[in-house]
Each structure stands twice: as structure tokens, then as C-alpha cells.
Amino acid sequence: MNQLYRRLFYLAKALGVLLLLCWLGAAPVQAKEVVIGVFAYQGEQASSADWLPVLSYLNHALPGQRFRLDNLDAEGLRTAIAEQRVDLVITNPGYYVAMEYEFGLSRLATLSSPLSLSPARAIGSAVIVRADRSDLQVLSDLAGKRLAAVAPQAFGGYLVVARELMHQGIDPASDLKELRFLGLPMTPIIEAVQSGAVDAGVVRTCLLEQLAGQGELRLADFRVLSPRQEDGFLCALSTPLYPDWPIAVTRATDRALAKQVAQALLNMPETAGGLSWSVPADYQPVHELYRELRLAPYAYLRANTPQALLRRYWPWLLGLLLLLVAWGIHTVRVDHLVQRRTAQLRDSLTARDTAEAQMRGHQEQMDHLSRLSILGELSGNLAHEINQPLTTIGNYARSVLRRQADGRLSAEAVLEACTEIDNEAQRASAIVRRIRHFARKRPAVRDAVDVGLIAAEARRLVLGLLMHPPAIAIEDQSPVQCEVMADGPQIQQVLLNLLKNAMDAGRDLPPQRQGIVLRLESADKRLLVHVIDQGCGLSSSDLGHLFEPFFTTKADGLGLGLPICKTIIEAHGGRLWAELNPQGPGMRFSFSLPCHATTA
Ligand code: ADP
């Protein structure tokens, strides 16, 4: 029994292994999917139909792979490559070049079609016009005309022609009257040319011939601008020929798969439509086109070259240049004017300084002369004044000598005589010192001075010089002590002049009319000094001429004293004026000076 069970067990085990082997042998091998991204410029349907023979061939030739077409527009294809959703890429030469740069696509083979001369010379464009447009013969005739094309990025539908137009000196963006993009298919472009809606249209080579062959248009109705002769090429064209569409792999594509696909495609027999694949063509001419048009991957050239900037911004640059030139001229002119005016100013300042220096010199000279003149007038009795102490000194000296001879000279007598002699000598030398100080020639200065002290000094000088001086009373009625920034001797000169005039006015009058009052007041930060006499006074007509130079009523007068006083006071920021004495006969001369500082 056990043996039977064991045999059955072995039989079942053998059957199981057999079944497993059968199942394994019968199960189909899971083929890997390979996605071919195709630029479907004419739509999904047309694209699928175009590439079906290639797809079928690859699926047949490489049974380990399952090839699938993914028909995409330009942006869709770009995204699919970026996201590594495609293994193989079939696209036009323009997009291939752009994506070769951007994603590292590398071509495996280039399409070979029956209409092309070779895979390297396959794609071009014809610029068509109506046959009756005799004004349009070459591409350069399109300046200022309306042109229809497929799209701004369409390789054969625009860019190839754009490059030729640039070669002819026409910038399609600015030199055409209108650039109209009508998209795909290209037949509306032909219709727009025929109807006159545009002057010319861009179509791929051989399209006209193809439609004419199908009886959809008459070739004689159209003409191609700047027709080119390409030996062996059967269709009319206006541009050079560029390489045909490539099939390419991405960076992520399996290298073994790439090799298998390349080998398979190169071995692919011609399809019914005459398509086959050949070794990869040279896409350098496409690169050159993109570089010249400064499109991606050469878009960076557009922004940076000096020529591009010059071409784009020349009106602005010209304006800027003119502005700079105008500014330069203006600057030079202003500079010249400034220099001329500065020189003039310097000259006139120098002239003014010289004149001022001369005036100052004259003023000082005048002041000096005026002081000497005052002294001259006041010191008629100077000799007498000096003589008095000298006589006294002589008397004392003689008295000492006499007493000595008589033998009566006591020590007390010598002491008394010497003291008196010393006193008199000091008196004489004080008079001389004051005169010398007053008469000294000196430049004007400004010091803080006490006008009260100056008035007292002036009074002393007058009293010292005259034999019969009048009574001069100083009345300081100022509630505050006013300090004045002034040239002390000049102020003293003014006071002496006014005192001398006051004395002259009372000279021939009784003594009670000869008294003079020198009064000091202060108000509103100004010091007021009045010199009041009771003399002869002045008529109102003379009063009007009082400060005019050379006005004098005196036989020996100069008429310069008062004008000089006025100049001195005004130079100190003050004012000098005269009026009839409001409190009696005579005159009142007053001057004011600004207080520099006041103390109570
Ligand atoms: P001068 O004393 O040389 O004449 P001034 O310029 O000092 O020159 O004075 C001009 C004139 O003003 C005097 O001739 C005199 O007629 C008049 N004058 C000046 N002070 C008095 C005064 N206190 N009273 C009357 N007349 C005066």
C-alpha cells in the first residue's frame, strides 16, 4: 500500500513538473515597449499614416521590442523628451538641432525620400507669387510687401526663407508690410497668393508640383521668386536644400536598442512610397541657419552682439549720440563762458580792491589831514600852554639858585621846588603825548571801546589846548553801559570836530552862550551822542547843505570836517545828523552807533 502511494506521489510530481515546463514553454515572452515620438506637423492621422510602414518594419525586424508611435506637436514632443517618455524621436531638421542642443539627442539615421537629391539635400522652400506679378522677380522685391508663411518656428514653412531674406538685406520682422502666419496645411497659403490677399507665400518645395499633378492647380498661374538651379532636383525652389528628417535617440535610450534600431533602419528596404533610411546626414547647415537667425539654441546671440543692438536701437543710439554731442557743446560753451566771466570778475575784483585800497589810503590821508587841521585850529595857544609849565619850572629853578646864593636853601624848599618842577614837567609832557597820539597816522581798526571815556579824553584835549576853553559838560544819561565796536581815535576825531564847530559857533557870543553839553544816551541797542551848543545856529537853507563837501560859512573854513565825520560814523554802522537845538538857541549835532554789548 505504502509502495503504491509512493509511486502515485512520484507520478504526480513528474506530471506537475511536466505541466510547469509546458506552461513555461507556451507563455509568450513579454516584449519591451519602445515609444517613437514623432513631430506630427500635419496632425495625428496624417503622421500615423506616413510613419506606419516604418513602424511595421521595426516591429517585424526587432520582434523582441514592441514599437509604438506617439504623434505630438512641437511643444508636446519637447515635453515628452524632457520627461523621458520617448525612446526614439523623428522630427524635422530644425527641431532636431534645437533639441540636440537642449536634450542631447543624437541622430541614428536620416530619411531618404524619392524627391530629394540626397538625404543631405532634401528640404527647401519655394516663395511663390502670382504669375502676373511682374513687379516681383527676386526675393529682395518683397521689401514692403505682404508675405504668408506657416508659423514663426516652421523650418521649411518659414525659417529657410527668412534666412534668405536676411541675406538680401530684408529683416522679415520689420521690412515687410505684413508677415501673416496661416499654419498647416499649406494650401491656404497658395490660395491667399492666388486671391491677392498676400503678395507672396512660403511653401515647401515640390508642393506646387504635387498639387498640380493631382490637378488641384495650374503651375502656369504661379511663379517662384529667385529660382535656384539644383542639378537633378525636379521641383522649383528659392532656397538652398537642407538635410531631411532624422531619427534620433535621447540620452536615456538604451545603447543596445539604439544600435539594433540603427542597423535595422539602414537595412530597411524602400517603402511603397519610396522612403528609406541612410547614414546620418551633416546637420551643420541647419545649425548655421539657426545661428544666423539667432534662434534657440543661438538665441543668446540675438540679445548680446553689438551689431544686433545697433540694428535694433540705432534711432535711440543716434538720439543719445546727438544728445551727448549737444551736451558736450553746451558744456564746452558754458565752461568757456564761466572762464571768461571768472576772468572778468577777477579783473573787476582786482580793480575794486585797488580802488578800495586807494580810497582807504585817501580816507586815511584825509583823516590825518583833518586831525592835523583840528589840532592846528585848536592849538593856536599850544606854545603858550607848553610855555606855562616851562616858565613855572624856570621860576622854581631860579628860586632854588637864589636861595642857595643867599645861603637860605633849606631841605624843605628844595623838596617843594622839585615836586612842582616834576608836576609841571608831567603836565607839559601829557599835553604833548595826547597831541602826538591824536595826530599819529594809522590804519583804521575795530575795538570794543567806551564812548564815555573817549568823550572825556576829547574834552581833556580841548581843555588842554585852549587858553580860554568854554565850559564842556558831559552828561551820561545812558541807563546801561553800551560797548561799541569802533576805531577809538576816529570817534574821538568826530567828537573833536563837533566840539570845535560848537566852540566856533559861540566864539563872538557872551560867555553864557559858549557852554557846550556832551550828552550820552542809549536806546534800542544804539548809543546816542549829542553835542549841544547855544551858538549862532544856522539858517534852514544852510542846514540843507551842512554835510556837503566844501560847504563852509567860515572865512578860513575848508568845509570837510562834517562830511568826514559823516563818513566815519556811517562806516561804523551809525548815523550823523544835525538840527536846531530844541532847548534853546544854537545847534544840536547827534550821532548814533550800534551797541556791541550792554551791561547794566
Ligand atoms: P568848516 O568847519 O571847515 O567850515 P565843517 O564841515 O566842519 O567845515 O562845517 C561846515 C559848516 O557847518 C561850517 O562852516 C558852519 O557854517 C556849519 N556849522 C557846523 N557846526 C556848526 C554849529 N555847531 N553851529 C552853527 N554852524 C555850524
XYZ file of C-alpha atoms and ligand atoms in Angstrom:
627
model
C 0.000 0.000 0.000
C 2.718 2.343 1.001
C 4.614 1.475 -2.138
C 1.540 2.307 -4.270
C 1.179 5.661 -2.528
C 4.855 6.382 -3.075
C 4.551 5.532 -6.814
C 1.455 7.729 -7.153
C 3.240 10.555 -5.392
C 6.222 10.334 -7.755
C 3.874 10.206 -10.760
C 2.005 13.317 -9.607
C 5.299 15.101 -9.006
C 6.538 14.233 -12.504
C 3.241 15.374 -14.012
C 3.475 18.689 -12.130
C 6.984 19.333 -13.421
C 5.834 18.405 -16.931
C 2.858 20.794 -16.735
C 5.060 23.605 -15.434
C 7.531 23.056 -18.254
C 4.672 23.036 -20.812
C 3.215 26.243 -19.367
C 6.592 27.913 -19.373
C 7.203 26.856 -22.974
C 3.789 28.069 -24.137
C 3.818 31.504 -22.369
C 4.712 34.395 -24.843
C 7.876 36.417 -23.982
C 6.841 39.903 -22.670
C 8.159 42.353 -25.411
C 9.534 45.686 -24.201
C 7.658 48.782 -25.464
C 9.680 51.307 -27.390
C 7.996 54.684 -27.907
C 8.796 56.666 -31.052
C 7.929 60.333 -30.562
C 7.037 61.893 -33.911
C 6.613 65.541 -34.762
C 3.127 65.315 -36.290
C 3.124 68.644 -38.131
C 0.134 67.645 -40.279
C -1.896 66.166 -37.435
C -2.042 62.777 -35.803
C -3.799 60.924 -38.591
C -1.523 62.011 -41.406
C 1.503 61.355 -39.247
C 0.383 57.831 -38.322
C -0.253 57.066 -41.990
C 3.143 58.473 -43.017
C 5.163 56.508 -40.464
C 3.151 53.253 -40.389
C 5.460 51.454 -42.838
C 8.479 52.317 -40.679
C 6.669 51.214 -37.513
C 5.609 47.908 -39.040
C 9.083 47.305 -40.330
C 10.696 47.873 -36.948
C 8.175 45.674 -35.133
C 8.876 42.970 -37.662
C 12.640 43.412 -37.757
C 13.073 43.595 -33.970
C 10.483 41.165 -32.547
C 11.889 41.469 -29.003
C 10.579 45.087 -28.901
C 7.113 46.474 -29.296
C 7.382 49.828 -31.139
C 4.635 52.396 -30.679
C 4.185 55.795 -32.350
C 3.421 58.859 -30.209
C 2.281 61.660 -32.541
C 2.990 65.015 -30.885
C 3.117 68.690 -31.716
C 6.381 70.597 -31.283
C 5.857 71.518 -27.622
C 4.417 68.066 -26.788
C 7.438 66.370 -28.291
C 9.786 68.628 -26.360
C 7.998 67.836 -23.089
C 7.978 64.108 -23.828
C 11.744 64.142 -24.402
C 12.291 66.192 -21.241
C 10.222 63.698 -19.207
C 11.930 60.692 -20.880
C 8.636 59.368 -22.189
C 10.056 58.585 -25.628
C 12.965 56.370 -26.681
C 13.241 57.423 -30.306
C 12.466 60.773 -31.936
C 11.536 61.523 -35.550
C 11.372 65.249 -36.246
C 12.256 67.902 -38.766
C 15.855 69.155 -39.051
C 15.102 72.432 -37.258
C 13.610 70.942 -34.112
C 16.244 68.224 -34.150
C 19.027 70.820 -33.992
C 17.267 72.686 -31.184
C 16.742 69.515 -29.145
C 20.175 68.166 -29.930
C 21.444 71.216 -28.058
C 18.838 71.119 -25.310
C 18.479 67.391 -24.547
C 21.489 65.787 -26.198
C 19.524 63.998 -28.950
C 21.792 62.093 -31.288
C 20.765 61.023 -34.747
C 20.824 57.377 -35.850
C 19.825 57.812 -39.475
C 18.472 60.376 -41.934
C 15.419 59.853 -44.094
C 15.918 59.351 -47.784
C 12.924 60.253 -49.942
C 12.443 59.819 -53.678
C 12.036 63.585 -54.361
C 15.250 64.658 -52.647
C 18.665 64.767 -54.268
C 20.226 63.076 -51.248
C 19.420 62.813 -47.533
C 21.709 65.879 -47.036
C 19.930 67.960 -49.686
C 16.257 67.333 -49.279
C 14.313 70.186 -47.694
C 13.899 73.678 -49.130
C 11.216 76.267 -49.740
C 9.647 77.991 -52.682
C 8.447 81.576 -52.404
C 5.534 81.727 -54.791
C 3.797 84.721 -56.351
C 1.035 85.009 -58.912
C 2.444 84.646 -62.436
C 1.068 88.088 -63.403
C 3.038 89.907 -60.682
C 5.831 91.124 -62.956
C 6.974 93.544 -60.183
C 8.059 90.556 -58.092
C 11.013 88.627 -59.522
C 13.562 88.140 -56.747
C 13.363 87.834 -53.002
C 14.586 91.392 -52.457
C 11.445 92.633 -54.266
C 9.489 91.587 -51.185
C 10.536 94.644 -49.160
C 7.351 96.445 -48.132
C 5.164 93.548 -49.399
C 2.799 91.083 -47.684
C 4.133 87.563 -47.157
C 2.260 84.471 -45.942
C 4.077 81.589 -44.232
C 3.283 78.658 -41.947
C 4.500 79.641 -38.490
C 7.364 81.578 -36.907
C 9.191 78.340 -35.973
C 8.286 76.324 -39.110
C 11.522 75.148 -40.698
C 10.609 74.700 -44.366
C 7.474 76.788 -43.928
C 9.273 79.974 -42.898
C 12.788 79.877 -41.404
C 14.587 78.701 -44.537
C 13.105 81.674 -46.430
C 13.689 84.072 -43.523
C 17.399 83.310 -43.738
C 17.473 84.030 -47.497
C 15.568 87.305 -46.958
C 18.149 88.349 -44.342
C 20.861 87.600 -46.914
C 19.064 90.008 -49.262
C 19.075 92.715 -46.564
C 15.422 92.280 -45.642
C 14.531 91.777 -41.986
C 11.195 89.943 -42.152
C 10.203 91.315 -38.755
C 10.489 94.954 -39.809
C 10.964 95.334 -43.562
C 7.825 93.582 -44.795
C 4.487 95.317 -44.957
C 2.885 92.273 -43.381
C 4.005 88.820 -42.295
C 0.985 86.562 -41.989
C 1.226 83.057 -40.448
C -1.523 80.721 -41.677
C -0.413 77.434 -40.072
C -0.692 73.971 -41.670
C -1.681 72.650 -44.135
C -0.021 74.899 -46.701
C -2.867 75.071 -49.205
C -4.417 78.255 -47.632
C -1.078 79.995 -48.327
C -1.368 79.124 -52.022
C -4.994 80.318 -52.007
C -4.015 83.618 -50.322
C -1.410 84.218 -53.044
C -3.875 83.364 -55.780
C -6.594 85.656 -54.367
C -4.176 88.538 -53.896
C -4.733 88.594 -50.109
C -0.922 88.445 -49.860
C 1.774 89.258 -52.402
C 3.811 86.083 -51.855
C 3.723 82.840 -49.900
C 6.240 80.351 -48.474
C 5.605 76.679 -49.292
C 7.814 73.607 -49.112
C 9.485 72.534 -52.299
C 7.535 70.203 -54.610
C 4.145 71.080 -53.041
C 3.141 73.114 -56.105
C 4.204 70.317 -58.452
C 2.456 67.723 -56.272
C -0.868 69.664 -56.278
C -0.544 70.342 -59.995
C -0.039 66.601 -60.522
C -3.262 65.988 -58.630
C -4.991 68.565 -60.842
C -5.681 70.930 -57.926
C -3.926 73.943 -59.502
C -2.258 75.094 -62.703
C 1.501 75.529 -62.451
C 1.320 78.369 -65.034
C -0.675 80.511 -62.584
C 2.340 80.792 -60.224
C 5.943 81.778 -60.356
C 8.786 81.118 -57.900
C 10.945 84.069 -56.759
C 14.736 83.877 -57.128
C 14.538 80.373 -58.661
C 17.611 78.235 -57.987
C 19.103 75.588 -60.164
C 19.938 72.400 -58.272
C 21.111 69.780 -60.737
C 18.881 66.755 -60.597
C 16.299 68.406 -58.342
C 12.981 68.346 -60.112
C 10.976 70.954 -58.170
C 11.279 74.741 -58.263
C 12.861 76.294 -55.172
C 14.027 79.692 -53.842
C 16.399 78.488 -51.110
C 19.295 76.075 -50.689
C 18.453 72.489 -49.735
C 18.856 71.247 -46.171
C 19.128 67.695 -44.744
C 15.998 65.550 -44.427
C 14.290 64.469 -41.186
C 16.445 62.396 -38.811
C 15.519 59.653 -36.380
C 17.354 60.153 -33.095
C 17.818 58.660 -29.659
C 17.741 60.501 -26.349
C 20.396 60.370 -23.655
C 18.246 57.880 -21.752
C 17.741 55.447 -24.638
C 19.302 52.037 -24.128
C 22.512 51.884 -26.186
C 21.943 48.278 -27.319
C 18.458 49.180 -28.509
C 19.854 52.219 -30.345
C 22.367 50.026 -32.129
C 19.691 47.470 -33.104
C 17.353 50.190 -34.397
C 20.145 51.860 -36.412
C 21.141 48.573 -38.013
C 17.524 47.716 -38.749
C 16.720 51.095 -40.296
C 19.798 51.114 -42.514
C 18.704 47.703 -43.756
C 15.110 48.781 -44.268
C 14.037 48.255 -47.860
C 12.326 51.160 -49.647
C 8.713 51.544 -48.629
C 5.961 51.670 -51.212
C 6.247 55.488 -51.084
C 9.977 55.273 -51.807
C 11.148 56.092 -48.253
C 14.272 54.561 -46.784
C 16.907 55.453 -44.192
C 20.523 56.323 -44.779
C 23.539 57.078 -42.589
C 23.068 60.292 -40.558
C 23.470 63.454 -42.631
C 25.510 66.510 -41.631
C 23.146 68.988 -39.929
C 25.739 71.793 -39.803
C 23.852 73.883 -42.418
C 20.821 73.778 -40.127
C 22.971 74.945 -37.232
C 24.234 77.811 -39.383
C 20.694 78.808 -40.246
C 19.684 78.936 -36.579
C 22.858 80.833 -35.702
C 22.244 83.429 -38.421
C 18.629 83.885 -37.393
C 19.756 83.935 -33.763
C 17.137 81.396 -32.728
C 17.427 78.771 -29.985
C 19.978 77.315 -29.392
C 21.621 80.533 -30.613
C 19.027 82.941 -29.205
C 21.665 84.331 -26.820
C 23.357 85.926 -29.848
C 20.239 87.953 -30.553
C 20.468 89.925 -27.351
C 24.172 90.466 -26.996
C 26.025 91.303 -30.173
C 26.835 94.950 -30.707
C 25.563 94.698 -34.279
C 22.216 93.315 -33.110
C 21.933 96.050 -30.507
C 22.940 98.647 -33.077
C 20.397 97.380 -35.590
C 17.622 97.289 -33.016
C 18.323 100.504 -31.158
C 20.006 102.716 -33.748
C 17.376 105.513 -33.622
C 17.764 105.661 -29.825
C 21.537 105.429 -30.045
C 21.584 108.187 -32.653
C 19.375 110.334 -30.425
C 21.643 109.605 -27.477
C 24.704 110.462 -29.535
C 23.164 113.758 -30.657
C 22.223 114.475 -27.061
C 25.779 113.740 -25.930
C 27.205 115.952 -28.675
C 24.770 118.753 -27.749
C 25.628 118.285 -24.088
C 29.347 118.316 -24.919
C 28.984 121.540 -26.931
C 26.888 123.059 -24.160
C 29.451 122.056 -21.526
C 32.345 123.464 -23.531
C 30.406 126.690 -24.145
C 29.381 127.029 -20.507
C 32.948 126.287 -19.450
C 34.221 128.944 -21.839
C 31.655 131.471 -20.600
C 32.409 130.639 -16.980
C 36.115 131.113 -17.583
C 35.505 134.413 -19.382
C 33.150 135.674 -16.697
C 35.531 134.493 -13.965
C 38.364 136.381 -15.615
C 36.138 139.470 -15.910
C 35.065 139.092 -12.298
C 38.653 138.632 -11.180
C 39.655 141.766 -13.109
C 36.817 143.792 -11.691
C 37.516 142.453 -8.170
C 41.159 143.385 -8.561
C 40.117 146.815 -9.858
C 37.692 147.179 -6.958
C 40.329 146.105 -4.424
C 42.770 148.583 -5.928
C 40.148 151.344 -5.884
C 39.213 150.428 -2.319
C 42.839 150.429 -1.270
C 43.271 153.821 -2.916
C 40.122 155.107 -1.276
C 41.244 153.795 2.072
C 44.572 155.479 1.532
C 42.844 158.736 0.629
C 40.476 158.386 3.551
C 43.332 157.817 5.943
C 45.158 160.723 4.392
C 42.048 162.890 4.725
C 41.510 161.757 8.302
C 45.071 162.554 9.096
C 44.878 165.955 7.453
C 41.590 166.612 9.163
C 43.098 165.744 12.542
C 46.066 167.948 11.863
C 43.709 170.713 10.813
C 41.675 170.349 14.007
C 44.874 170.414 16.001
C 46.082 173.409 14.044
C 42.923 175.286 14.863
C 42.770 174.182 18.473
C 46.415 174.630 19.264
C 46.808 178.291 18.443
C 47.849 178.648 22.042
C 49.846 175.472 22.194
C 53.109 177.346 22.561
C 51.573 179.331 25.392
C 50.248 176.175 27.016
C 53.629 174.497 26.919
C 55.267 177.747 27.901
C 53.324 177.982 31.141
C 54.781 174.856 32.795
C 58.214 175.742 31.361
C 58.026 179.239 32.953
C 56.935 177.728 36.258
C 59.787 175.195 36.093
C 62.226 178.054 35.327
C 60.860 180.100 38.250
C 61.317 177.267 40.712
C 64.821 176.509 39.452
C 65.838 180.190 39.754
C 64.319 180.408 43.236
C 66.426 177.420 44.361
C 69.565 179.006 42.893
C 68.805 182.346 44.600
C 68.261 180.701 47.982
C 71.481 178.770 47.517
C 73.387 182.011 46.859
C 71.801 183.641 49.890
C 72.536 180.602 51.988
C 68.828 180.219 52.715
C 68.279 176.917 50.943
C 66.536 174.506 53.232
C 65.781 170.902 52.502
C 62.011 171.646 52.550
C 62.429 174.375 49.935
C 64.382 172.001 47.611
C 61.688 169.308 48.054
C 58.887 171.749 47.300
C 60.639 173.154 44.204
C 61.470 169.728 42.806
C 57.896 168.464 43.345
C 56.457 171.457 41.485
C 59.043 171.141 38.709
C 58.096 167.483 38.329
C 54.354 168.270 38.274
C 54.762 170.938 35.614
C 57.012 168.709 33.504
C 54.406 165.939 33.651
C 51.663 168.382 32.640
C 53.628 169.517 29.615
C 54.524 166.017 28.541
C 50.851 164.871 28.929
C 49.783 167.625 26.522
C 52.481 166.648 24.037
C 51.627 162.947 24.368
C 47.930 163.486 23.665
C 48.664 165.575 20.618
C 51.108 163.043 19.251
C 48.664 160.202 19.880
C 45.849 162.029 18.118
C 47.950 163.234 15.205
C 49.560 159.852 14.529
C 48.922 158.404 11.062
C 47.481 154.904 11.460
C 45.178 152.388 9.721
C 41.591 152.028 10.898
C 40.873 149.272 13.450
C 37.833 147.998 15.362
C 37.973 147.510 19.123
C 35.405 147.381 21.886
C 35.502 150.979 23.141
C 33.747 153.003 25.815
C 32.498 156.181 24.115
C 32.111 157.865 27.535
C 35.867 157.558 28.072
C 36.582 158.809 24.543
C 34.353 161.829 25.163
C 36.211 162.572 28.399
C 39.547 162.292 26.602
C 38.354 164.635 23.822
C 37.219 167.099 26.409
C 40.589 166.907 28.148
C 42.383 167.513 24.861
C 40.286 170.595 24.065
C 40.704 171.998 27.547
C 44.442 171.358 27.427
C 44.902 173.117 24.119
C 42.867 176.300 24.626
C 43.798 179.272 26.708
C 40.178 180.212 27.427
C 38.225 176.992 26.833
C 34.430 177.087 27.133
C 32.606 175.037 29.731
C 32.129 171.500 28.377
C 29.726 169.402 30.412
C 29.495 165.634 29.887
C 26.059 164.245 30.757
C 25.902 160.436 30.686
C 22.165 159.701 30.683
C 22.521 156.166 29.378
C 20.734 153.662 31.679
C 23.129 150.924 30.539
C 26.797 150.750 29.727
C 26.987 150.413 25.950
C 30.122 148.924 24.435
C 30.760 149.893 20.801
C 32.989 148.145 18.242
C 34.814 151.163 16.853
C 38.031 152.833 15.936
C 38.569 154.934 19.092
C 40.707 157.712 17.565
C 38.190 158.129 14.694
C 35.305 158.559 17.135
C 37.443 160.979 19.083
C 38.112 162.848 15.818
C 34.366 163.164 15.227
C 33.798 164.466 18.760
C 36.656 166.976 18.473
C 35.269 168.200 15.143
C 31.802 168.683 16.597
C 33.233 170.374 19.723
C 35.418 172.672 17.604
C 32.406 173.677 15.447
C 30.327 174.284 18.624
C 33.074 176.494 20.049
C 33.354 178.376 16.733
C 29.578 178.961 16.772
C 29.754 180.615 20.197
C 33.062 182.450 19.754
C 31.747 186.012 19.492
C 28.861 185.497 21.905
C 28.691 186.275 25.618
C 30.270 183.550 27.850
C 26.860 182.195 28.976
C 26.161 181.251 25.334
C 29.502 179.465 24.965
C 28.806 176.480 27.159
C 28.666 173.077 25.428
C 26.891 169.933 26.560
C 28.109 166.494 25.516
C 25.232 164.122 26.267
C 25.240 160.313 26.036
C 22.007 158.333 25.761
C 21.123 154.792 24.709
C 18.001 153.236 23.255
C 17.170 150.171 21.150
C 20.697 148.763 21.358
C 22.071 152.001 19.975
C 24.251 154.604 21.653
C 23.302 158.257 21.021
C 25.817 161.095 21.413
C 24.601 164.735 21.276
C 26.848 167.786 21.057
C 24.662 170.746 22.021
C 25.692 174.386 21.796
C 23.912 177.722 22.177
C 25.850 179.404 19.399
C 24.827 181.271 16.318
C 22.880 178.397 14.828
C 22.154 178.002 11.107
C 19.552 179.194 8.659
C 17.238 176.468 7.347
C 18.740 176.799 3.813
C 22.306 176.293 5.192
C 21.047 173.369 7.227
C 20.252 171.574 3.933
C 23.895 171.851 2.754
C 25.529 171.053 6.051
C 27.092 167.702 5.085
C 28.059 168.635 1.542
C 31.830 168.691 0.986
C 33.339 172.201 0.941
C 30.259 173.810 2.469
C 31.534 176.362 4.936
C 30.420 179.691 6.326
C 33.836 180.434 7.837
C 36.399 182.683 6.202
C 39.201 180.165 6.866
C 36.976 177.042 6.782
C 37.535 174.034 4.498
C 34.049 172.538 4.666
C 35.435 168.988 5.017
C 35.025 168.318 8.734
C 31.358 167.314 8.747
C 31.469 165.184 5.541
C 34.426 163.264 7.036
C 32.562 162.821 10.340
C 29.529 161.516 8.444
C 31.684 159.018 6.520
C 33.348 157.821 9.743
C 30.051 157.331 11.593
C 28.354 155.581 8.682
C 31.389 153.285 8.281
C 30.670 152.226 11.886
C 27.041 151.379 11.010
C 25.741 154.568 12.572
C 24.136 157.881 11.527
C 25.110 161.543 11.943
C 22.582 164.361 11.734
C 22.051 167.997 12.799
C 19.079 170.020 13.965
C 18.371 173.309 15.710
C 18.833 172.993 19.471
C 15.297 172.071 20.662
C 16.017 173.520 24.149
C 17.329 176.952 23.221
C 19.452 178.793 20.681
C 22.209 177.061 18.766
C 22.538 173.621 17.232
C 22.356 170.010 18.284
C 24.605 167.575 16.399
C 23.870 163.900 17.095
C 25.299 160.574 16.077
C 24.251 157.015 16.808
C 26.353 153.837 16.956
C 25.223 150.212 17.314
C 25.871 148.685 20.740
C 28.020 145.580 20.560
C 27.325 144.609 24.159
C 25.444 146.234 27.015
C 25.927 145.999 30.765
C 23.544 147.457 33.371
P 34.447 174.028 8.461
O 34.397 173.997 9.960
O 35.802 173.921 7.898
O 33.644 175.087 7.854
P 32.714 171.810 8.681
O 32.370 170.776 7.687
O 33.184 171.305 9.998
O 33.779 172.673 7.965
O 31.458 172.711 8.910
C 30.754 173.187 7.802
C 29.886 174.357 8.189
O 28.828 173.921 9.009
C 30.538 175.385 8.987
O 31.255 176.335 8.154
C 29.372 176.039 9.694
O 28.748 177.019 8.834
C 28.406 174.945 9.866
N 28.398 174.509 11.250
C 28.994 173.400 11.719
N 28.762 173.225 13.021
C 28.005 174.279 13.414
C 27.425 174.662 14.640
N 27.578 173.926 15.776
N 26.658 175.796 14.673
C 26.493 176.508 13.535
N 27.010 176.161 12.335
C 27.745 175.061 12.275
